[in-house]
Amino acid sequence: MADVLSVGVNLEAFSQAISAIQALRSSVSRVFDCLKDGMRNKETLEGREKAFIAHFQDNLHSVNRDLKYVDDVISRIDRMFPEMSIQLSRPNGTSAMLLVTLGKVLKVIVVMRSLFIDRTIVKGYHENVYTEDGKLDIWSRSNYQVFQKVTDHATTALLHYQLPQMPDVVVRSFMTWLRSYVKLFQAPCQRCGKFLQDGLPPTWRDFRTLEAFHDTCRQ
Ligand SMILES: [Zn+2]
């Protein structure tokens, strides 16, 4: 319950930080207005600036809390599933990028925007996930149809698990769902009972039961 409460507060922190920057702009113009007026209201101005700076620092602290919050959620999930390893990086500052490796089956790039998952790309375990300059390649798709399909399903899963007030639950639900792909090539279809259909294994996983289905066998 403590988690849920702090999430609400942290989400607000972002919009507060933005308002703070807007406030800074108008406060700067206030400073000039005050200077134009002369120094007769010097004390009020100083008081206001002090209060503003304190307020702004509070907001910055909140943003830092959010970064730490994502770190905590991810490291908890990382410990929860031994067959899943998660590397977190922040190449562009605040937005986290995850490289999830699932057994020796697949790799998943997860791009976060603040506390939320923005997009995801699934590739084969042996496929390259980096660009030429060594950064995570968040744009190119897998060369294999099977992982292209899983990418499409993962994108659908992100929409399905959306829960704006509880980003940690969303990340955990998505990772739990994703983890079921550790048996991508070992689980038969729960409808037709076969492993392959049109040369592909069951690439769909039910959002609730995590059961495997061929794309064409799901309802
Ligand atoms: Zn089937």
Tab-separated table of N, CA, C and O in Angstrom, residues 17-58:
chain	number	residue	atom	x	y	z
A	17	ALA	N	7.501	19.551	-11.275
A	17	ALA	CA	8.811	20.017	-11.735
A	17	ALA	C	8.654	20.904	-12.952
A	17	ALA	O	9.308	21.937	-13.087
A	18	ILE	N	7.729	20.493	-13.845
A	18	ILE	CA	7.499	21.294	-15.054
A	18	ILE	C	6.888	22.640	-14.686
A	18	ILE	O	7.327	23.689	-15.166
A	19	SER	N	5.906	22.615	-13.793
A	19	SER	CA	5.318	23.900	-13.375
A	19	SER	C	6.361	24.761	-12.702
A	19	SER	O	6.349	25.985	-12.824
A	20	ALA	N	7.301	24.089	-12.003
A	20	ALA	CA	8.340	24.848	-11.320
A	20	ALA	C	9.206	25.596	-12.321
A	20	ALA	O	9.589	26.737	-12.094
A	21	ILE	N	9.489	24.912	-13.453
A	21	ILE	CA	10.303	25.567	-14.483
A	21	ILE	C	9.533	26.742	-15.078
A	21	ILE	O	10.087	27.821	-15.290
A	22	GLN	N	8.234	26.515	-15.303
A	22	GLN	CA	7.410	27.625	-15.799
A	22	GLN	C	7.387	28.754	-14.778
A	22	GLN	O	7.488	29.931	-15.123
A	23	ALA	N	7.290	28.349	-13.520
A	23	ALA	CA	7.278	29.352	-12.443
A	23	ALA	C	8.593	30.111	-12.423
A	23	ALA	O	8.620	31.322	-12.184
A	24	LEU	N	9.692	29.364	-12.711
A	24	LEU	CA	11.005	30.013	-12.731
A	24	LEU	C	11.030	31.114	-13.773
A	24	LEU	O	11.480	32.226	-13.520
A	25	ARG	N	10.473	30.796	-14.977
A	25	ARG	CA	10.432	31.800	-16.045
A	25	ARG	C	9.692	33.044	-15.597
A	25	ARG	O	10.184	34.160	-15.733
A	26	SER	N	8.492	32.837	-15.045
A	26	SER	CA	7.711	34.014	-14.675
A	26	SER	C	8.359	34.708	-13.481
A	26	SER	O	8.289	35.919	-13.342
A	27	SER	N	9.058	33.898	-12.670
A	27	SER	CA	9.729	34.507	-11.525
A	27	SER	C	10.888	35.387	-11.981
A	27	SER	O	11.135	36.444	-11.420
A	28	VAL	N	11.581	34.953	-13.058
A	28	VAL	CA	12.655	35.767	-13.601
A	28	VAL	C	12.106	37.103	-14.088
A	28	VAL	O	12.666	38.155	-13.813
A	29	SER	N	10.969	37.036	-14.783
A	29	SER	CA	10.411	38.304	-15.263
A	29	SER	C	9.924	39.154	-14.091
A	29	SER	O	9.988	40.377	-14.136
A	30	ARG	N	9.480	38.464	-13.023
A	30	ARG	CA	9.102	39.215	-11.810
A	30	ARG	C	10.302	39.940	-11.227
A	30	ARG	O	10.204	41.075	-10.779
A	31	VAL	N	11.464	39.228	-11.272
A	31	VAL	CA	12.681	39.849	-10.744
A	31	VAL	C	12.958	41.152	-11.479
A	31	VAL	O	13.234	42.179	-10.866
A	32	PHE	N	12.847	41.109	-12.814
A	32	PHE	CA	13.110	42.322	-13.588
A	32	PHE	C	12.082	43.402	-13.296
A	32	PHE	O	12.413	44.571	-13.183
A	33	ASP	N	10.843	42.987	-13.174
A	33	ASP	CA	9.799	43.957	-12.808
A	33	ASP	C	10.148	44.638	-11.501
A	33	ASP	O	10.050	45.864	-11.368
A	34	CYS	N	10.580	43.805	-10.545
A	34	CYS	CA	10.912	44.339	-9.227
A	34	CYS	C	12.082	45.310	-9.317
A	34	CYS	O	12.098	46.353	-8.669
A	35	LEU	N	13.092	44.920	-10.150
A	35	LEU	CA	14.252	45.793	-10.304
A	35	LEU	C	13.841	47.119	-10.920
A	35	LEU	O	14.323	48.183	-10.529
A	36	LYS	N	12.921	47.050	-11.895
A	36	LYS	CA	12.431	48.284	-12.526
A	36	LYS	C	11.779	49.194	-11.490
A	36	LYS	O	11.933	50.390	-11.515
A	37	ASP	N	11.043	48.519	-10.591
A	37	ASP	CA	10.340	49.277	-9.553
A	37	ASP	C	11.302	49.886	-8.536
A	37	ASP	O	10.884	50.611	-7.640
A	38	GLY	N	12.557	49.469	-8.649
A	38	GLY	CA	13.506	49.940	-7.639
A	38	GLY	C	13.598	48.943	-6.515
A	38	GLY	O	13.015	47.860	-6.601
A	39	MET	N	14.311	49.242	-5.489
A	39	MET	CA	14.579	48.263	-4.456
A	39	MET	C	13.666	48.420	-3.252
A	39	MET	O	13.928	47.878	-2.205
A	40	ARG	N	12.567	49.122	-3.398
A	40	ARG	CA	11.804	49.378	-2.174
A	40	ARG	C	11.152	48.106	-1.616
A	40	ARG	O	10.983	47.998	-0.404
A	41	ASN	N	10.832	47.154	-2.485
A	41	ASN	CA	10.261	45.929	-1.897
A	41	ASN	C	11.293	44.793	-1.888
A	41	ASN	O	11.002	43.657	-2.167
A	42	LYS	N	12.533	45.166	-1.570
A	42	LYS	CA	13.635	44.215	-1.578
A	42	LYS	C	13.368	42.996	-0.679
A	42	LYS	O	13.600	41.852	-1.065
A	43	GLU	N	12.864	43.268	0.504
A	43	GLU	CA	12.688	42.166	1.454
A	43	GLU	C	11.673	41.140	0.963
A	43	GLU	O	11.899	39.958	1.052
A	44	THR	N	10.576	41.630	0.444
A	44	THR	CA	9.558	40.711	-0.053
A	44	THR	C	10.117	39.851	-1.169
A	44	THR	O	9.877	38.657	-1.236
A	45	LEU	N	10.889	40.515	-2.051
A	45	LEU	CA	11.460	39.799	-3.181
A	45	LEU	C	12.374	38.680	-2.691
A	45	LEU	O	12.260	37.531	-3.119
A	46	GLU	N	13.265	39.015	-1.745
A	46	GLU	CA	14.178	37.995	-1.227
A	46	GLU	C	13.432	36.826	-0.619
A	46	GLU	O	13.760	35.671	-0.842
A	47	GLY	N	12.396	37.176	0.147
A	47	GLY	CA	11.593	36.128	0.783
A	47	GLY	C	10.971	35.217	-0.260
A	47	GLY	O	11.019	33.989	-0.149
A	48	ARG	N	10.435	35.858	-1.300
A	48	ARG	CA	9.771	35.083	-2.343
A	48	ARG	C	10.761	34.166	-3.062
A	48	ARG	O	10.482	33.017	-3.349
A	49	GLU	N	11.947	34.740	-3.366
A	49	GLU	CA	12.959	33.945	-4.066
A	49	GLU	C	13.412	32.757	-3.223
A	49	GLU	O	13.585	31.655	-3.726
A	50	LYS	N	13.585	33.003	-1.928
A	50	LYS	CA	14.010	31.909	-1.039
A	50	LYS	C	12.979	30.793	-1.026
A	50	LYS	O	13.310	29.608	-1.156
A	51	ALA	N	11.715	31.192	-0.904
A	51	ALA	CA	10.646	30.202	-0.867
A	51	ALA	C	10.616	29.437	-2.184
A	51	ALA	O	10.444	28.219	-2.217
A	52	PHE	N	10.825	30.195	-3.275
A	52	PHE	CA	10.788	29.561	-4.580
A	52	PHE	C	11.912	28.533	-4.725
A	52	PHE	O	11.702	27.414	-5.174
A	53	ILE	N	13.109	28.921	-4.308
A	53	ILE	CA	14.257	28.013	-4.441
A	53	ILE	C	14.021	26.745	-3.621
A	53	ILE	O	14.276	25.626	-4.087
A	54	ALA	N	13.505	26.906	-2.421
A	54	ALA	CA	13.227	25.743	-1.573
A	54	ALA	C	12.222	24.822	-2.270
A	54	ALA	O	12.389	23.601	-2.311
A	55	HIS	N	11.190	25.444	-2.863
A	55	HIS	CA	10.145	24.699	-3.542
A	55	HIS	C	10.734	23.948	-4.739
A	55	HIS	O	10.445	22.776	-4.970
A	56	PHE	N	11.603	24.632	-5.491
A	56	PHE	CA	12.198	24.031	-6.680
A	56	PHE	C	13.081	22.844	-6.299
A	56	PHE	O	13.069	21.806	-6.935
A	57	GLN	N	13.855	23.013	-5.212
A	57	GLN	CA	14.710	21.909	-4.768
A	57	GLN	C	13.885	20.699	-4.349
A	57	GLN	O	14.254	19.568	-4.631
A	58	ASP	N	12.757	20.958	-3.717
A	58	ASP	CA	11.848	19.863	-3.359
A	58	ASP	C	11.464	19.080	-4.594
A	58	ASP	O	11.441	17.851	-4.593
